[in-house]
PDB file of C-alpha atoms in Angstrom:
ATOM      1  CA  MET A   1      28.547  17.274 -49.021  1.00  0.00           C
ATOM      2  CA  GLU A   2      28.883  13.721 -50.306  1.00  0.00           C
ATOM      3  CA  ASP A   3      32.586  14.452 -50.986  1.00  0.00           C
ATOM      4  CA  ALA A   4      33.070  16.117 -47.669  1.00  0.00           C
ATOM      5  CA  ILE A   5      31.952  13.181 -45.790  1.00  0.00           C
ATOM      6  CA  GLU A   6      33.532  10.731 -47.591  1.00  0.00           C
ATOM      7  CA  GLN A   7      36.899  12.856 -47.380  1.00  0.00           C
ATOM      8  CA  LEU A   8      36.073  12.463 -43.194  1.00  0.00           C
ATOM      9  CA  TYR A   9      35.676   8.790 -43.374  1.00  0.00           C
ATOM     10  CA  ARG A  10      38.432   8.346 -45.488  1.00  0.00           C
ATOM     11  CA  GLU A  11      40.523   9.932 -43.204  1.00  0.00           C
ATOM     12  CA  ALA A  12      38.551   8.395 -39.932  1.00  0.00           C
ATOM     13  CA  GLY A  13      39.606   5.410 -41.469  1.00  0.00           C
ATOM     14  CA  ARG A  14      43.073   5.904 -41.776  1.00  0.00           C
ATOM     15  CA  GLN A  15      43.633   7.128 -38.421  1.00  0.00           C
ATOM     16  CA  PHE A  16      41.377   5.258 -36.489  1.00  0.00           C
ATOM     17  CA  ALA A  17      40.991   1.558 -38.533  1.00  0.00           C
ATOM     18  CA  PRO A  18      43.288  -0.502 -36.283  1.00  0.00           C
ATOM     19  CA  ALA A  19      41.612   1.208 -32.906  1.00  0.00           C
ATOM     20  CA  ILE A  20      37.964   0.145 -34.081  1.00  0.00           C
ATOM     21  CA  ALA A  21      39.621  -3.402 -35.036  1.00  0.00           C
ATOM     22  CA  ARG A  22      41.036  -4.136 -31.774  1.00  0.00           C
ATOM     23  CA  LEU A  23      38.366  -2.512 -30.058  1.00  0.00           C
ATOM     24  CA  ALA A  24      35.597  -5.141 -32.054  1.00  0.00           C
ATOM     25  CA  ARG A  25      38.307  -7.887 -30.988  1.00  0.00           C
ATOM     26  CA  THR A  26      38.425  -7.338 -27.455  1.00  0.00           C
ATOM     27  CA  VAL A  27      34.909  -6.716 -26.960  1.00  0.00           C
ATOM     28  CA  GLU A  28      33.849  -9.820 -29.333  1.00  0.00           C
ATOM     29  CA  ARG A  29      36.116 -13.178 -28.836  1.00  0.00           C
ATOM     30  CA  ASP A  30      34.322 -14.810 -31.770  1.00  0.00           C
ATOM     31  CA  ALA A  31      36.819 -13.967 -35.048  1.00  0.00           C
ATOM     32  CA  ASP A  32      33.782 -13.404 -37.396  1.00  0.00           C
ATOM     33  CA  ARG A  33      31.308 -11.795 -35.206  1.00  0.00           C
ATOM     34  CA  ALA A  34      34.083  -9.730 -33.927  1.00  0.00           C
ATOM     35  CA  ARG A  35      34.606  -8.574 -37.744  1.00  0.00           C
ATOM     36  CA  ASP A  36      30.959  -8.091 -38.005  1.00  0.00           C
ATOM     37  CA  LEU A  37      31.091  -5.717 -34.723  1.00  0.00           C
ATOM     38  CA  GLU A  38      33.288  -3.700 -36.797  1.00  0.00           C
ATOM     39  CA  GLN A  39      31.654  -3.620 -39.799  1.00  0.00           C
ATOM     40  CA  GLU A  40      29.117  -1.943 -38.012  1.00  0.00           C
ATOM     41  CA  ILE A  41      31.277   0.285 -36.494  1.00  0.00           C
ATOM     42  CA  HIS A  42      32.725   1.460 -39.862  1.00  0.00           C
ATOM     43  CA  CYS A  43      27.993   1.642 -41.159  1.00  0.00           C
ATOM     44  CA  ALA A  44      27.833   3.736 -38.238  1.00  0.00           C
ATOM     45  CA  LEU A  45      30.356   5.761 -38.197  1.00  0.00           C
ATOM     46  CA  TRP A  46      29.657   6.434 -41.650  1.00  0.00           C
ATOM     47  CA  THR A  47      26.363   7.190 -41.152  1.00  0.00           C
ATOM     48  CA  SER A  48      27.084   9.638 -38.406  1.00  0.00           C
ATOM     49  CA  LEU A  49      29.594  11.608 -40.039  1.00  0.00           C
ATOM     50  CA  SER A  50      26.497  13.669 -41.951  1.00  0.00           C
ATOM     51  CA  ARG A  51      26.167  15.298 -38.659  1.00  0.00           C
ATOM     52  CA  PHE A  52      29.739  15.878 -37.709  1.00  0.00           C
ATOM     53  CA  ARG A  53      30.207  19.439 -37.297  1.00  0.00           C
ATOM     54  CA  GLY A  54      33.328  19.805 -35.981  1.00  0.00           C
ATOM     55  CA  ASP A  55      32.287  20.728 -32.227  1.00  0.00           C
ATOM     56  CA  CYS A  56      35.019  18.070 -31.640  1.00  0.00           C
ATOM     57  CA  ALA A  57      37.720  16.293 -33.024  1.00  0.00           C
ATOM     58  CA  LEU A  58      37.400  13.888 -35.531  1.00  0.00           C
ATOM     59  CA  LYS A  59      39.175  11.311 -33.170  1.00  0.00           C
ATOM     60  CA  THR A  60      36.278  11.790 -30.251  1.00  0.00           C
ATOM     61  CA  TRP A  61      33.252  11.429 -33.161  1.00  0.00           C
ATOM     62  CA  VAL A  62      35.340   8.466 -33.955  1.00  0.00           C
ATOM     63  CA  TYR A  63      35.773   6.838 -31.020  1.00  0.00           C
ATOM     64  CA  ARG A  64      32.114   7.943 -29.336  1.00  0.00           C
ATOM     65  CA  VAL A  65      30.667   6.154 -32.388  1.00  0.00           C
ATOM     66  CA  ALA A  66      32.551   3.000 -31.846  1.00  0.00           C
ATOM     67  CA  HIS A  67      31.943   2.833 -28.204  1.00  0.00           C
ATOM     68  CA  ASN A  68      28.496   3.866 -28.731  1.00  0.00           C
ATOM     69  CA  VAL A  69      28.048   0.856 -30.998  1.00  0.00           C
ATOM     70  CA  ALA A  70      30.289  -1.238 -29.472  1.00  0.00           C
ATOM     71  CA  ALA A  71      27.959  -0.356 -26.016  1.00  0.00           C
ATOM     72  CA  ASP A  72      24.767  -1.387 -27.839  1.00  0.00           C
ATOM     73  CA  HIS A  73      26.896  -5.203 -28.986  1.00  0.00           C
ATOM     74  CA  VAL A  74      27.595  -6.005 -25.808  1.00  0.00           C
ATOM     75  CA  ALA A  75      24.277  -4.832 -24.159  1.00  0.00           C
ATOM     76  CA  ARG A  76      22.563  -7.189 -26.947  1.00  0.00           C
ATOM     77  CA  ALA A  77      25.285 -10.025 -25.924  1.00  0.00           C
ATOM     78  CA  VAL A  78      24.160  -9.359 -22.007  1.00  0.00           C
ATOM     79  CA  ARG A  79      20.797 -10.315 -22.874  1.00  0.00           C
ATOM     80  CA  GLY A  80      22.011 -13.693 -24.045  1.00  0.00           C
ATOM     81  CA  PRO A  81      23.820 -16.126 -21.826  1.00  0.00           C
ATOM     82  CA  ALA A  82      24.431 -14.896 -17.916  1.00  0.00           C
ATOM     83  CA  ARG A  83      27.969 -13.226 -17.091  1.00  0.00           C
ATOM     84  CA  VAL A  84      30.379 -14.022 -14.099  1.00  0.00           C
ATOM     85  CA  PRO A  85      30.995 -10.345 -12.404  1.00  0.00           C
ATOM     86  CA  LEU A  86      34.866 -10.307 -12.516  1.00  0.00           C
ATOM     87  CA  GLU A  87      35.598 -10.562  -8.938  1.00  0.00           C
ATOM     88  CA  GLU A  88      34.127 -13.849  -9.131  1.00  0.00           C
ATOM     89  CA  ILE A  89      36.363 -15.268 -11.888  1.00  0.00           C
ATOM     90  CA  GLY A  90      38.722 -18.627 -11.229  1.00  0.00           C
ATOM     91  CA  GLU A  91      41.973 -18.632 -12.941  1.00  0.00           C
ATOM     92  CA  LEU A  92      41.709 -18.792 -16.391  1.00  0.00           C
ATOM     93  CA  PRO A  93      44.234 -21.290 -18.141  1.00  0.00           C
ATOM     94  CA  GLY A  94      47.965 -19.925 -17.939  1.00  0.00           C
ATOM     95  CA  ALA A  95      50.764 -20.536 -20.554  1.00  0.00           C
ATOM     96  CA  ALA A  96      51.755 -23.593 -21.209  1.00  0.00           C
ATOM     97  CA  ASN A  97      53.929 -23.122 -23.922  1.00  0.00           C
ATOM     98  CA  PRO A  98      57.496 -21.556 -23.243  1.00  0.00           C
ATOM     99  CA  GLU A  99      57.551 -20.043 -26.492  1.00  0.00           C
ATOM    100  CA  THR A 100      57.505 -16.175 -25.610  1.00  0.00           C
ATOM    101  CA  GLU A 101      56.015 -15.184 -28.898  1.00  0.00           C
ATOM    102  CA  ALA A 102      53.122 -17.751 -27.854  1.00  0.00           C
ATOM    103  CA  ALA A 103      53.232 -17.295 -24.272  1.00  0.00           C
ATOM    104  CA  GLU A 104      52.846 -12.890 -24.975  1.00  0.00           C
ATOM    105  CA  ARG A 105      49.914 -13.937 -27.033  1.00  0.00           C
ATOM    106  CA  LEU A 106      48.488 -16.133 -24.211  1.00  0.00           C
ATOM    107  CA  VAL A 107      48.815 -13.246 -21.700  1.00  0.00           C
ATOM    108  CA  LEU A 108      46.775 -10.900 -24.072  1.00  0.00           C
ATOM    109  CA  ASP A 109      44.294 -13.238 -24.602  1.00  0.00           C
ATOM    110  CA  ARG A 110      43.908 -13.735 -21.014  1.00  0.00           C
ATOM    111  CA  LEU A 111      43.584  -9.786 -20.562  1.00  0.00           C
ATOM    112  CA  ALA A 112      40.980  -9.653 -23.122  1.00  0.00           C
ATOM    113  CA  GLU A 113      38.916 -12.365 -21.680  1.00  0.00           C
ATOM    114  CA  LEU A 114      38.623 -10.397 -18.683  1.00  0.00           C
ATOM    115  CA  VAL A 115      37.875  -7.095 -20.390  1.00  0.00           C
ATOM    116  CA  ARG A 116      35.076  -8.590 -21.997  1.00  0.00           C
ATOM    117  CA  ARG A 117      33.473 -10.046 -18.523  1.00  0.00           C
ATOM    118  CA  LEU A 118      33.802  -6.333 -17.223  1.00  0.00           C
ATOM    119  CA  PRO A 119      30.876  -4.155 -17.338  1.00  0.00           C
ATOM    120  CA  PRO A 120      30.463  -2.105 -20.343  1.00  0.00           C
ATOM    121  CA  LEU A 121      31.879   1.205 -19.000  1.00  0.00           C
ATOM    122  CA  ASP A 122      34.643  -0.248 -17.661  1.00  0.00           C
ATOM    123  CA  ALA A 123      35.621  -1.693 -20.458  1.00  0.00           C
ATOM    124  CA  GLN A 124      34.632   0.922 -22.406  1.00  0.00           C
ATOM    125  CA  VAL A 125      36.994   3.363 -20.079  1.00  0.00           C
ATOM    126  CA  ILE A 126      39.757   0.610 -19.739  1.00  0.00           C
ATOM    127  CA  VAL A 127      40.209  -0.164 -23.717  1.00  0.00           C
ATOM    128  CA  LEU A 128      40.428   3.770 -24.449  1.00  0.00           C
ATOM    129  CA  TRP A 129      42.848   3.682 -21.919  1.00  0.00           C
ATOM    130  CA  LEU A 130      44.979   0.847 -23.136  1.00  0.00           C
ATOM    131  CA  GLU A 131      44.292   2.607 -26.679  1.00  0.00           C
ATOM    132  CA  GLY A 132      46.803   5.738 -24.942  1.00  0.00           C
ATOM    133  CA  GLU A 133      43.481   8.140 -24.619  1.00  0.00           C
ATOM    134  CA  ARG A 134      44.067  10.880 -21.743  1.00  0.00           C
ATOM    135  CA  ALA A 135      41.470  11.050 -19.047  1.00  0.00           C
ATOM    136  CA  ARG A 136      40.216  14.217 -20.285  1.00  0.00           C
ATOM    137  CA  ASP A 137      39.360  12.738 -23.737  1.00  0.00           C
ATOM    138  CA  ILE A 138      38.196   9.371 -22.488  1.00  0.00           C
ATOM    139  CA  ALA A 139      35.617  11.550 -20.543  1.00  0.00           C
ATOM    140  CA  GLU A 140      34.454  13.516 -23.236  1.00  0.00           C
ATOM    141  CA  ILE A 141      33.939  10.427 -25.147  1.00  0.00           C
ATOM    142  CA  THR A 142      31.830   8.434 -22.117  1.00  0.00           C
ATOM    143  CA  GLY A 143      30.295  11.486 -20.420  1.00  0.00           C
ATOM    144  CA  LEU A 144      32.348  10.895 -17.098  1.00  0.00           C
ATOM    145  CA  SER A 145      34.276  13.651 -15.353  1.00  0.00           C
ATOM    146  CA  GLU A 146      37.832  13.162 -15.397  1.00  0.00           C
ATOM    147  CA  GLY A 147      37.865  12.115 -11.746  1.00  0.00           C
ATOM    148  CA  ALA A 148      35.585   9.330 -12.472  1.00  0.00           C
ATOM    149  CA  VAL A 149      37.948   8.351 -15.276  1.00  0.00           C
ATOM    150  CA  ASN A 150      40.620   7.952 -13.467  1.00  0.00           C
ATOM    151  CA  VAL A 151      39.193   6.661 -10.681  1.00  0.00           C
ATOM    152  CA  ARG A 152      37.776   3.656 -13.442  1.00  0.00           C
ATOM    153  CA  VAL A 153      41.186   3.103 -14.861  1.00  0.00           C
ATOM    154  CA  HIS A 154      42.875   2.867 -11.400  1.00  0.00           C
ATOM    155  CA  ARG A 155      40.129   0.304  -9.730  1.00  0.00           C
ATOM    156  CA  VAL A 156      40.243  -1.992 -13.313  1.00  0.00           C
ATOM    157  CA  LYS A 157      43.819  -1.938 -13.935  1.00  0.00           C
ATOM    158  CA  THR A 158      44.463  -3.301 -10.276  1.00  0.00           C
ATOM    159  CA  LEU A 159      41.359  -6.046 -10.613  1.00  0.00           C
ATOM    160  CA  LEU A 160      43.104  -7.060 -13.577  1.00  0.00           C
ATOM    161  CA  SER A 161      46.555  -7.346 -12.494  1.00  0.00           C
ATOM    162  CA  SER A 162      45.427  -8.897  -9.366  1.00  0.00           C
ATOM    163  CA  HIS A 163      44.435 -12.092 -12.119  1.00  0.00           C
ATOM    164  CA  PHE A 164      48.182 -11.892 -13.177  1.00  0.00           C
ATOM    165  CA  ASP A 165      49.497 -12.087  -9.417  1.00  0.00           C
ATOM    166  CA  GLU A 166      50.477 -15.857  -8.958  1.00  0.00           C
ATOM    167  CA  PRO A 167      52.224 -16.084  -5.774  1.00  0.00           C
ATOM    168  CA  LYS A 168      54.780 -19.274  -5.361  1.00  0.00           C
ATOM    169  CA  SER A 169      53.604 -22.177  -2.935  1.00  0.00           C
ATOM    170  CA  ASP A 170      56.554 -23.392  -0.688  1.00  0.00           C
ATOM    171  CA  GLU A 171      57.010 -26.326  -3.520  1.00  0.00           C
ATOM    172  CA  SER A 172      58.200 -24.036  -6.333  1.00  0.00           C
ATOM    173  CA  ARG A 173      60.123 -22.175  -4.217  1.00  0.00           C
ATOM    174  CA  THR A 174      62.082 -25.770  -2.458  1.00  0.00           C
ATOM    175  CA  GLU A 175      62.003 -26.698  -6.728  1.00  0.00           C
ATOM    176  CA  GLY A 176      63.344 -23.614  -7.868  1.00  0.00           C
ATOM    177  CA  ALA A 177      66.487 -23.703  -5.094  1.00  0.00           C
ATOM    178  CA  LEU A 178      67.061 -27.157  -5.533  1.00  0.00           C
ATOM    179  CA  SER A 179      67.624 -26.413  -9.855  1.00  0.00           C
TER     180      SER A 179
END
């Protein structure tokens, strides 16, 4: 039994450790806390594998455990400092560095910050979607219906993209015409 659990854990780690790390970094901004959360997810996964019977795919099991631990982490954090609803977020600092790599990093950091401010279930759904999961799999992991997942993904994508749309002012159009 121990060998089977160890083999399952190794397989889960081989396939899903990068996704678990990304989830932890998405949920937790502080690098040390993100590593702690990642470790907490791995511990919960190891413990849970003794109950894994193959009724669902290993991927579904791993994501369900990871997202449950992450949701608990977020719930504990919510009891701490007050959060601002995503609709009330002002403009986050824009990309000041002209270098492409730095600009991309800033955009990803900005997106991660916005995702952190989402309600936990919305954050869970959009992170799974960003990981490339299908609505059917997300529904199985979260307990939502497939239709509810699709609606949440669309709503969150629209909301997130609105924070990246910067209409050009008349002044910037004029400057662009002069250069």
